[in-house]
Amino acid sequence: MTTNTPTQCQRILNLLQAGERVTVYQLHVMGINGATTRIKELRDAGHNIKDVYEPYINQANKKTRRKVYFLVS
């Protein structure tokens, strides 16, 4: 039986190719667990995915930072 459901890697790549910047938390909410492993698999497949830490105010209104992934053309 064949399915047309995109893999987790395909779903991440579609977001990145659309110009989205994503966090592990956002991917987790989308049902993608092990997001860092999926990012590594995409990098190993030759996709130029970079990451940076950006400032962020968390739910407790505290300054922190979070890692954001993006695709470099």
PDB file of N, CA, C and O in Angstrom:
ATOM      1  N   MET A   1       0.831  -1.172   0.000  1.00  0.00           N
ATOM      2  CA  MET A   1       0.000   0.000   0.000  1.00  0.00           C
ATOM      3  C   MET A   1       0.883   1.246   0.000  1.00  0.00           C
ATOM      4  O   MET A   1       1.777   1.392   0.816  1.00  0.00           O
ATOM      5  N   THR A   2       0.646   2.165  -0.921  1.00  0.00           N
ATOM      6  CA  THR A   2       1.415   3.398  -1.042  1.00  0.00           C
ATOM      7  C   THR A   2       0.577   4.570  -0.555  1.00  0.00           C
ATOM      8  O   THR A   2      -0.612   4.641  -0.819  1.00  0.00           O
ATOM      9  N   THR A   3       1.232   5.471   0.149  1.00  0.00           N
ATOM     10  CA  THR A   3       0.531   6.655   0.648  1.00  0.00           C
ATOM     11  C   THR A   3       1.221   7.913   0.140  1.00  0.00           C
ATOM     12  O   THR A   3       2.419   7.910  -0.098  1.00  0.00           O
ATOM     13  N   ASN A   4       0.464   8.971  -0.026  1.00  0.00           N
ATOM     14  CA  ASN A   4       1.021  10.241  -0.482  1.00  0.00           C
ATOM     15  C   ASN A   4       1.264  11.195   0.680  1.00  0.00           C
ATOM     16  O   ASN A   4       1.500  12.373   0.473  1.00  0.00           O
ATOM     17  N   THR A   5       1.208  10.678   1.900  1.00  0.00           N
ATOM     18  CA  THR A   5       1.445  11.503   3.065  1.00  0.00           C
ATOM     19  C   THR A   5       2.917  11.905   3.113  1.00  0.00           C
ATOM     20  O   THR A   5       3.792  11.037   3.060  1.00  0.00           O
ATOM     21  N   PRO A   6       3.191  13.206   3.194  1.00  0.00           N
ATOM     22  CA  PRO A   6       4.602  13.620   3.231  1.00  0.00           C
ATOM     23  C   PRO A   6       5.283  13.148   4.509  1.00  0.00           C
ATOM     24  O   PRO A   6       4.660  13.094   5.569  1.00  0.00           O
ATOM     25  N   THR A   7       6.559  12.822   4.392  1.00  0.00           N
ATOM     26  CA  THR A   7       7.336  12.429   5.566  1.00  0.00           C
ATOM     27  C   THR A   7       7.583  13.662   6.432  1.00  0.00           C
ATOM     28  O   THR A   7       7.361  14.799   6.001  1.00  0.00           O
ATOM     29  N   GLN A   8       8.066  13.425   7.638  1.00  0.00           N
ATOM     30  CA  GLN A   8       8.396  14.549   8.512  1.00  0.00           C
ATOM     31  C   GLN A   8       9.465  15.429   7.872  1.00  0.00           C
ATOM     32  O   GLN A   8       9.376  16.660   7.932  1.00  0.00           O
ATOM     33  N   CYS A   9      10.459  14.820   7.251  1.00  0.00           N
ATOM     34  CA  CYS A   9      11.504  15.600   6.575  1.00  0.00           C
ATOM     35  C   CYS A   9      10.911  16.437   5.443  1.00  0.00           C
ATOM     36  O   CYS A   9      11.269  17.605   5.279  1.00  0.00           O
ATOM     37  N   GLN A  10      10.010  15.868   4.676  1.00  0.00           N
ATOM     38  CA  GLN A  10       9.384  16.608   3.584  1.00  0.00           C
ATOM     39  C   GLN A  10       8.570  17.781   4.111  1.00  0.00           C
ATOM     40  O   GLN A  10       8.591  18.869   3.533  1.00  0.00           O
ATOM     41  N   ARG A  11       7.880  17.563   5.221  1.00  0.00           N
ATOM     42  CA  ARG A  11       7.074  18.638   5.810  1.00  0.00           C
ATOM     43  C   ARG A  11       7.967  19.787   6.270  1.00  0.00           C
ATOM     44  O   ARG A  11       7.656  20.966   6.039  1.00  0.00           O
ATOM     45  N   ILE A  12       9.082  19.461   6.903  1.00  0.00           N
ATOM     46  CA  ILE A  12      10.019  20.502   7.342  1.00  0.00           C
ATOM     47  C   ILE A  12      10.600  21.226   6.137  1.00  0.00           C
ATOM     48  O   ILE A  12      10.646  22.459   6.089  1.00  0.00           O
ATOM     49  N   LEU A  13      11.034  20.471   5.155  1.00  0.00           N
ATOM     50  CA  LEU A  13      11.638  21.064   3.967  1.00  0.00           C
ATOM     51  C   LEU A  13      10.648  21.970   3.244  1.00  0.00           C
ATOM     52  O   LEU A  13      11.022  23.054   2.776  1.00  0.00           O
ATOM     53  N   ASN A  14       9.388  21.572   3.162  1.00  0.00           N
ATOM     54  CA  ASN A  14       8.372  22.422   2.527  1.00  0.00           C
ATOM     55  C   ASN A  14       8.265  23.765   3.235  1.00  0.00           C
ATOM     56  O   ASN A  14       8.177  24.813   2.590  1.00  0.00           O
ATOM     57  N   LEU A  15       8.276  23.747   4.567  1.00  0.00           N
ATOM     58  CA  LEU A  15       8.217  24.999   5.337  1.00  0.00           C
ATOM     59  C   LEU A  15       9.432  25.874   5.055  1.00  0.00           C
ATOM     60  O   LEU A  15       9.307  27.076   4.806  1.00  0.00           O
ATOM     61  N   LEU A  16      10.613  25.248   5.107  1.00  0.00           N
ATOM     62  CA  LEU A  16      11.845  26.003   4.898  1.00  0.00           C
ATOM     63  C   LEU A  16      11.929  26.565   3.481  1.00  0.00           C
ATOM     64  O   LEU A  16      12.363  27.702   3.284  1.00  0.00           O
ATOM     65  N   GLN A  17      11.507  25.784   2.506  1.00  0.00           N
ATOM     66  CA  GLN A  17      11.542  26.250   1.121  1.00  0.00           C
ATOM     67  C   GLN A  17      10.548  27.384   0.874  1.00  0.00           C
ATOM     68  O   GLN A  17      10.735  28.183  -0.039  1.00  0.00           O
ATOM     69  N   ALA A  18       9.523  27.466   1.698  1.00  0.00           N
ATOM     70  CA  ALA A  18       8.542  28.553   1.603  1.00  0.00           C
ATOM     71  C   ALA A  18       9.052  29.807   2.312  1.00  0.00           C
ATOM     72  O   ALA A  18       8.336  30.812   2.388  1.00  0.00           O
ATOM     73  N   GLY A  19      10.266  29.744   2.852  1.00  0.00           N
ATOM     74  CA  GLY A  19      10.857  30.904   3.500  1.00  0.00           C
ATOM     75  C   GLY A  19      10.570  31.005   4.984  1.00  0.00           C
ATOM     76  O   GLY A  19      10.902  32.009   5.617  1.00  0.00           O
ATOM     77  N   GLU A  20       9.960  29.971   5.552  1.00  0.00           N
ATOM     78  CA  GLU A  20       9.642  29.973   6.981  1.00  0.00           C
ATOM     79  C   GLU A  20      10.915  29.761   7.800  1.00  0.00           C
ATOM     80  O   GLU A  20      11.851  29.093   7.372  1.00  0.00           O
ATOM     81  N   ARG A  21      10.932  30.360   8.968  1.00  0.00           N
ATOM     82  CA  ARG A  21      11.955  30.101   9.986  1.00  0.00           C
ATOM     83  C   ARG A  21      11.238  29.320  11.081  1.00  0.00           C
ATOM     84  O   ARG A  21      10.171  29.736  11.528  1.00  0.00           O
ATOM     85  N   VAL A  22      11.787  28.187  11.474  1.00  0.00           N
ATOM     86  CA  VAL A  22      11.069  27.313  12.403  1.00  0.00           C
ATOM     87  C   VAL A  22      11.911  26.981  13.628  1.00  0.00           C
ATOM     88  O   VAL A  22      13.132  26.944  13.571  1.00  0.00           O
ATOM     89  N   THR A  23      11.197  26.719  14.727  1.00  0.00           N
ATOM     90  CA  THR A  23      11.834  26.277  15.966  1.00  0.00           C
ATOM     91  C   THR A  23      11.444  24.826  16.212  1.00  0.00           C
ATOM     92  O   THR A  23      10.474  24.315  15.635  1.00  0.00           O
ATOM     93  N   VAL A  24      12.187  24.173  17.077  1.00  0.00           N
ATOM     94  CA  VAL A  24      11.867  22.795  17.452  1.00  0.00           C
ATOM     95  C   VAL A  24      10.468  22.741  18.062  1.00  0.00           C
ATOM     96  O   VAL A  24       9.697  21.822  17.790  1.00  0.00           O
ATOM     97  N   TYR A  25      10.137  23.739  18.874  1.00  0.00           N
ATOM     98  CA  TYR A  25       8.807  23.763  19.498  1.00  0.00           C
ATOM     99  C   TYR A  25       7.707  23.823  18.434  1.00  0.00           C
ATOM    100  O   TYR A  25       6.720  23.087  18.521  1.00  0.00           O
ATOM    101  N   GLN A  26       7.864  24.669  17.430  1.00  0.00           N
ATOM    102  CA  GLN A  26       6.856  24.761  16.366  1.00  0.00           C
ATOM    103  C   GLN A  26       6.698  23.429  15.644  1.00  0.00           C
ATOM    104  O   GLN A  26       5.582  23.016  15.336  1.00  0.00           O
ATOM    105  N   LEU A  27       7.812  22.763  15.388  1.00  0.00           N
ATOM    106  CA  LEU A  27       7.751  21.473  14.704  1.00  0.00           C
ATOM    107  C   LEU A  27       7.094  20.425  15.600  1.00  0.00           C
ATOM    108  O   LEU A  27       6.304  19.609  15.129  1.00  0.00           O
ATOM    109  N   HIS A  28       7.384  20.476  16.891  1.00  0.00           N
ATOM    110  CA  HIS A  28       6.761  19.544  17.833  1.00  0.00           C
ATOM    111  C   HIS A  28       5.242  19.723  17.843  1.00  0.00           C
ATOM    112  O   HIS A  28       4.492  18.737  17.832  1.00  0.00           O
ATOM    113  N   VAL A  29       4.781  20.964  17.844  1.00  0.00           N
ATOM    114  CA  VAL A  29       3.346  21.250  17.823  1.00  0.00           C
ATOM    115  C   VAL A  29       2.704  20.681  16.550  1.00  0.00           C
ATOM    116  O   VAL A  29       1.553  20.253  16.564  1.00  0.00           O
ATOM    117  N   MET A  30       3.477  20.635  15.470  1.00  0.00           N
ATOM    118  CA  MET A  30       2.976  20.084  14.204  1.00  0.00           C
ATOM    119  C   MET A  30       3.014  18.561  14.182  1.00  0.00           C
ATOM    120  O   MET A  30       2.663  17.947  13.176  1.00  0.00           O
ATOM    121  N   GLY A  31       3.470  17.951  15.277  1.00  0.00           N
ATOM    122  CA  GLY A  31       3.523  16.492  15.336  1.00  0.00           C
ATOM    123  C   GLY A  31       4.832  15.910  14.858  1.00  0.00           C
ATOM    124  O   GLY A  31       4.935  14.711  14.624  1.00  0.00           O
ATOM    125  N   ILE A  32       5.841  16.758  14.710  1.00  0.00           N
ATOM    126  CA  ILE A  32       7.157  16.283  14.284  1.00  0.00           C
ATOM    127  C   ILE A  32       8.024  16.164  15.530  1.00  0.00           C
ATOM    128  O   ILE A  32       8.462  17.156  16.100  1.00  0.00           O
ATOM    129  N   ASN A  33       8.230  14.932  15.973  1.00  0.00           N
ATOM    130  CA  ASN A  33       9.079  14.671  17.127  1.00  0.00           C
ATOM    131  C   ASN A  33      10.485  14.357  16.638  1.00  0.00           C
ATOM    132  O   ASN A  33      10.676  13.897  15.526  1.00  0.00           O
ATOM    133  N   GLY A  34      11.464  14.618  17.459  1.00  0.00           N
ATOM    134  CA  GLY A  34      12.842  14.387  17.035  1.00  0.00           C
ATOM    135  C   GLY A  34      13.237  15.353  15.931  1.00  0.00           C
ATOM    136  O   GLY A  34      13.928  14.987  14.977  1.00  0.00           O
ATOM    137  N   ALA A  35      12.806  16.600  16.052  1.00  0.00           N
ATOM    138  CA  ALA A  35      13.023  17.594  14.993  1.00  0.00           C
ATOM    139  C   ALA A  35      14.504  17.804  14.687  1.00  0.00           C
ATOM    140  O   ALA A  35      14.877  17.964  13.523  1.00  0.00           O
ATOM    141  N   THR A  36      15.344  17.783  15.716  1.00  0.00           N
ATOM    142  CA  THR A  36      16.767  17.997  15.450  1.00  0.00           C
ATOM    143  C   THR A  36      17.355  16.857  14.623  1.00  0.00           C
ATOM    144  O   THR A  36      18.228  17.081  13.790  1.00  0.00           O
ATOM    145  N   THR A  37      16.846  15.661  14.825  1.00  0.00           N
ATOM    146  CA  THR A  37      17.293  14.523  14.002  1.00  0.00           C
ATOM    147  C   THR A  37      16.826  14.698  12.565  1.00  0.00           C
ATOM    148  O   THR A  37      17.570  14.417  11.621  1.00  0.00           O
ATOM    149  N   ARG A  38      15.588  15.150  12.379  1.00  0.00           N
ATOM    150  CA  ARG A  38      15.079  15.383  11.022  1.00  0.00           C
ATOM    151  C   ARG A  38      15.890  16.476  10.325  1.00  0.00           C
ATOM    152  O   ARG A  38      16.210  16.368   9.145  1.00  0.00           O
ATOM    153  N   ILE A  39      16.247  17.541  11.059  1.00  0.00           N
ATOM    154  CA  ILE A  39      17.072  18.617  10.489  1.00  0.00           C
ATOM    155  C   ILE A  39      18.429  18.053  10.070  1.00  0.00           C
ATOM    156  O   ILE A  39      18.930  18.350   8.982  1.00  0.00           O
ATOM    157  N   LYS A  40      19.020  17.207  10.911  1.00  0.00           N
ATOM    158  CA  LYS A  40      20.309  16.586  10.565  1.00  0.00           C
ATOM    159  C   LYS A  40      20.179  15.730   9.316  1.00  0.00           C
ATOM    160  O   LYS A  40      21.059  15.749   8.443  1.00  0.00           O
ATOM    161  N   GLU A  41      19.100  14.976   9.205  1.00  0.00           N
ATOM    162  CA  GLU A  41      18.892  14.150   8.011  1.00  0.00           C
ATOM    163  C   GLU A  41      18.796  15.025   6.762  1.00  0.00           C
ATOM    164  O   GLU A  41      19.356  14.676   5.719  1.00  0.00           O
ATOM    165  N   LEU A  42      18.114  16.149   6.874  1.00  0.00           N
ATOM    166  CA  LEU A  42      18.014  17.063   5.726  1.00  0.00           C
ATOM    167  C   LEU A  42      19.371  17.664   5.388  1.00  0.00           C
ATOM    168  O   LEU A  42      19.726  17.785   4.205  1.00  0.00           O
ATOM    169  N   ARG A  43      20.134  18.027   6.397  1.00  0.00           N
ATOM    170  CA  ARG A  43      21.484  18.557   6.151  1.00  0.00           C
ATOM    171  C   ARG A  43      22.361  17.495   5.498  1.00  0.00           C
ATOM    172  O   ARG A  43      23.105  17.785   4.555  1.00  0.00           O
ATOM    173  N   ASP A  44      22.280  16.268   6.006  1.00  0.00           N
ATOM    174  CA  ASP A  44      23.059  15.166   5.435  1.00  0.00           C
ATOM    175  C   ASP A  44      22.677  14.901   3.988  1.00  0.00           C
ATOM    176  O   ASP A  44      23.493  14.420   3.204  1.00  0.00           O
ATOM    177  N   ALA A  45      21.431  15.215   3.626  1.00  0.00           N
ATOM    178  CA  ALA A  45      20.959  15.034   2.247  1.00  0.00           C
ATOM    179  C   ALA A  45      21.379  16.198   1.353  1.00  0.00           C
ATOM    180  O   ALA A  45      21.058  16.216   0.162  1.00  0.00           O
ATOM    181  N   GLY A  46      22.094  17.185   1.930  1.00  0.00           N
ATOM    182  CA  GLY A  46      22.641  18.265   1.114  1.00  0.00           C
ATOM    183  C   GLY A  46      21.904  19.596   1.198  1.00  0.00           C
ATOM    184  O   GLY A  46      22.274  20.544   0.507  1.00  0.00           O
ATOM    185  N   HIS A  47      20.898  19.690   2.040  1.00  0.00           N
ATOM    186  CA  HIS A  47      20.165  20.948   2.173  1.00  0.00           C
ATOM    187  C   HIS A  47      20.934  21.884   3.103  1.00  0.00           C
ATOM    188  O   HIS A  47      21.400  21.474   4.162  1.00  0.00           O
ATOM    189  N   ASN A  48      21.074  23.140   2.677  1.00  0.00           N
ATOM    190  CA  ASN A  48      21.854  24.125   3.410  1.00  0.00           C
ATOM    191  C   ASN A  48      20.983  24.793   4.478  1.00  0.00           C
ATOM    192  O   ASN A  48      20.477  25.893   4.286  1.00  0.00           O
ATOM    193  N   ILE A  49      20.792  24.088   5.580  1.00  0.00           N
ATOM    194  CA  ILE A  49      19.960  24.577   6.675  1.00  0.00           C
ATOM    195  C   ILE A  49      20.887  25.147   7.743  1.00  0.00           C
ATOM    196  O   ILE A  49      21.774  24.458   8.232  1.00  0.00           O
ATOM    197  N   LYS A  50      20.652  26.397   8.064  1.00  0.00           N
ATOM    198  CA  LYS A  50      21.432  27.084   9.095  1.00  0.00           C
ATOM    199  C   LYS A  50      20.552  27.311  10.311  1.00  0.00           C
ATOM    200  O   LYS A  50      19.331  27.182  10.245  1.00  0.00           O
ATOM    201  N   ASP A  51      21.190  27.681  11.408  1.00  0.00           N
ATOM    202  CA  ASP A  51      20.433  28.012  12.607  1.00  0.00           C
ATOM    203  C   ASP A  51      21.103  29.175  13.319  1.00  0.00           C
ATOM    204  O   ASP A  51      22.304  29.379  13.193  1.00  0.00           O
ATOM    205  N   VAL A  52      20.287  29.939  14.019  1.00  0.00           N
ATOM    206  CA  VAL A  52      20.775  31.045  14.842  1.00  0.00           C
ATOM    207  C   VAL A  52      19.945  31.082  16.112  1.00  0.00           C
ATOM    208  O   VAL A  52      18.808  30.598  16.135  1.00  0.00           O
ATOM    209  N   TYR A  53      20.532  31.641  17.143  1.00  0.00           N
ATOM    210  CA  TYR A  53      19.773  31.898  18.363  1.00  0.00           C
ATOM    211  C   TYR A  53      19.226  33.317  18.269  1.00  0.00           C
ATOM    212  O   TYR A  53      19.939  34.239  17.881  1.00  0.00           O
ATOM    213  N   GLU A  54      17.950  33.475  18.605  1.00  0.00           N
ATOM    214  CA  GLU A  54      17.354  34.807  18.598  1.00  0.00           C
ATOM    215  C   GLU A  54      16.746  35.089  19.965  1.00  0.00           C
ATOM    216  O   GLU A  54      16.323  34.165  20.670  1.00  0.00           O
ATOM    217  N   PRO A  55      16.691  36.368  20.357  1.00  0.00           N
ATOM    218  CA  PRO A  55      16.085  36.714  21.640  1.00  0.00           C
ATOM    219  C   PRO A  55      14.610  36.341  21.648  1.00  0.00           C
ATOM    220  O   PRO A  55      13.937  36.382  20.614  1.00  0.00           O
ATOM    221  N   TYR A  56      14.126  36.003  22.824  1.00  0.00           N
ATOM    222  CA  TYR A  56      12.746  35.537  22.946  1.00  0.00           C
ATOM    223  C   TYR A  56      12.260  35.825  24.360  1.00  0.00           C
ATOM    224  O   TYR A  56      13.012  35.675  25.317  1.00  0.00           O
ATOM    225  N   ILE A  57      11.012  36.232  24.488  1.00  0.00           N
ATOM    226  CA  ILE A  57      10.391  36.414  25.799  1.00  0.00           C
ATOM    227  C   ILE A  57       9.487  35.203  26.026  1.00  0.00           C
ATOM    228  O   ILE A  57       8.549  34.971  25.269  1.00  0.00           O
ATOM    229  N   ASN A  58       9.784  34.434  27.072  1.00  0.00           N
ATOM    230  CA  ASN A  58       9.035  33.202  27.300  1.00  0.00           C
ATOM    231  C   ASN A  58       7.704  33.473  28.019  1.00  0.00           C
ATOM    232  O   ASN A  58       7.354  34.621  28.290  1.00  0.00           O
ATOM    233  N   GLN A  59       6.979  32.402  28.332  1.00  0.00           N
ATOM    234  CA  GLN A  59       5.659  32.525  28.949  1.00  0.00           C
ATOM    235  C   GLN A  59       5.704  33.148  30.340  1.00  0.00           C
ATOM    236  O   GLN A  59       4.712  33.696  30.813  1.00  0.00           O
ATOM    237  N   ALA A  60       6.850  33.075  30.986  1.00  0.00           N
ATOM    238  CA  ALA A  60       7.011  33.682  32.302  1.00  0.00           C
ATOM    239  C   ALA A  60       7.500  35.129  32.186  1.00  0.00           C
ATOM    240  O   ALA A  60       7.914  35.730  33.167  1.00  0.00           O
ATOM    241  N   ASN A  61       7.471  35.652  30.955  1.00  0.00           N
ATOM    242  CA  ASN A  61       7.890  37.021  30.652  1.00  0.00           C
ATOM    243  C   ASN A  61       9.375  37.244  30.956  1.00  0.00           C
ATOM    244  O   ASN A  61       9.787  38.329  31.340  1.00  0.00           O
ATOM    245  N   LYS A  62      10.167  36.183  30.786  1.00  0.00           N
ATOM    246  CA  LYS A  62      11.607  36.254  31.002  1.00  0.00           C
ATOM    247  C   LYS A  62      12.330  36.296  29.659  1.00  0.00           C
ATOM    248  O   LYS A  62      11.933  35.614  28.702  1.00  0.00           O
ATOM    249  N   LYS A  63      13.388  37.090  29.610  1.00  0.00           N
ATOM    250  CA  LYS A  63      14.219  37.133  28.406  1.00  0.00           C
ATOM    251  C   LYS A  63      15.024  35.847  28.301  1.00  0.00           C
ATOM    252  O   LYS A  63      15.642  35.416  29.266  1.00  0.00           O
ATOM    253  N   THR A  64      14.990  35.249  27.156  1.00  0.00           N
ATOM    254  CA  THR A  64      15.781  34.047  26.895  1.00  0.00           C
ATOM    255  C   THR A  64      16.138  34.068  25.410  1.00  0.00           C
ATOM    256  O   THR A  64      16.075  35.109  24.770  1.00  0.00           O
ATOM    257  N   ARG A  65      16.488  32.952  24.878  1.00  0.00           N
ATOM    258  CA  ARG A  65      16.752  32.855  23.440  1.00  0.00           C
ATOM    259  C   ARG A  65      16.291  31.493  22.960  1.00  0.00           C
ATOM    260  O   ARG A  65      16.139  30.556  23.745  1.00  0.00           O
ATOM    261  N   ARG A  66      16.052  31.407  21.663  1.00  0.00           N
ATOM    262  CA  ARG A  66      15.638  30.147  21.065  1.00  0.00           C
ATOM    263  C   ARG A  66      16.339  29.977  19.727  1.00  0.00           C
ATOM    264  O   ARG A  66      16.683  30.958  19.060  1.00  0.00           O
ATOM    265  N   LYS A  67      16.553  28.726  19.369  1.00  0.00           N
ATOM    266  CA  LYS A  67      17.222  28.434  18.098  1.00  0.00           C
ATOM    267  C   LYS A  67      16.179  28.394  16.991  1.00  0.00           C
ATOM    268  O   LYS A  67      15.128  27.759  17.132  1.00  0.00           O
ATOM    269  N   VAL A  68      16.499  29.077  15.902  1.00  0.00           N
ATOM    270  CA  VAL A  68      15.612  29.132  14.746  1.00  0.00           C
ATOM    271  C   VAL A  68      16.364  28.555  13.548  1.00  0.00           C
ATOM    272  O   VAL A  68      17.535  28.893  13.314  1.00  0.00           O
ATOM    273  N   TYR A  69      15.689  27.667  12.827  1.00  0.00           N
ATOM    274  CA  TYR A  69      16.264  27.041  11.639  1.00  0.00           C
ATOM    275  C   TYR A  69      15.714  27.708  10.393  1.00  0.00           C
ATOM    276  O   TYR A  69      14.540  28.057  10.339  1.00  0.00           O
ATOM    277  N   PHE A  70      16.584  27.858   9.371  1.00  0.00           N
ATOM    278  CA  PHE A  70      16.161  28.441   8.106  1.00  0.00           C
ATOM    279  C   PHE A  70      17.008  27.863   6.977  1.00  0.00           C
ATOM    280  O   PHE A  70      18.095  27.344   7.214  1.00  0.00           O
ATOM    281  N   LEU A  71      16.487  27.970   5.781  1.00  0.00           N
ATOM    282  CA  LEU A  71      17.144  27.436   4.592  1.00  0.00           C
ATOM    283  C   LEU A  71      17.891  28.551   3.881  1.00  0.00           C
ATOM    284  O   LEU A  71      17.338  29.636   3.669  1.00  0.00           O
ATOM    285  N   VAL A  72      19.139  28.303   3.525  1.00  0.00           N
ATOM    286  CA  VAL A  72      19.937  29.259   2.774  1.00  0.00           C
ATOM    287  C   VAL A  72      19.977  28.795   1.324  1.00  0.00           C
ATOM    288  O   VAL A  72      20.307  27.628   1.053  1.00  0.00           O
ATOM    289  N   SER A  73      19.623  29.688   0.432  1.00  0.00           N
ATOM    290  CA  SER A  73      19.587  29.337  -1.008  1.00  0.00           C
ATOM    291  C   SER A  73      20.985  29.173  -1.578  1.00  0.00           C
ATOM    292  O   SER A  73      21.895  29.816  -1.213  1.00  0.00           O
TER     293      SER A  73
END
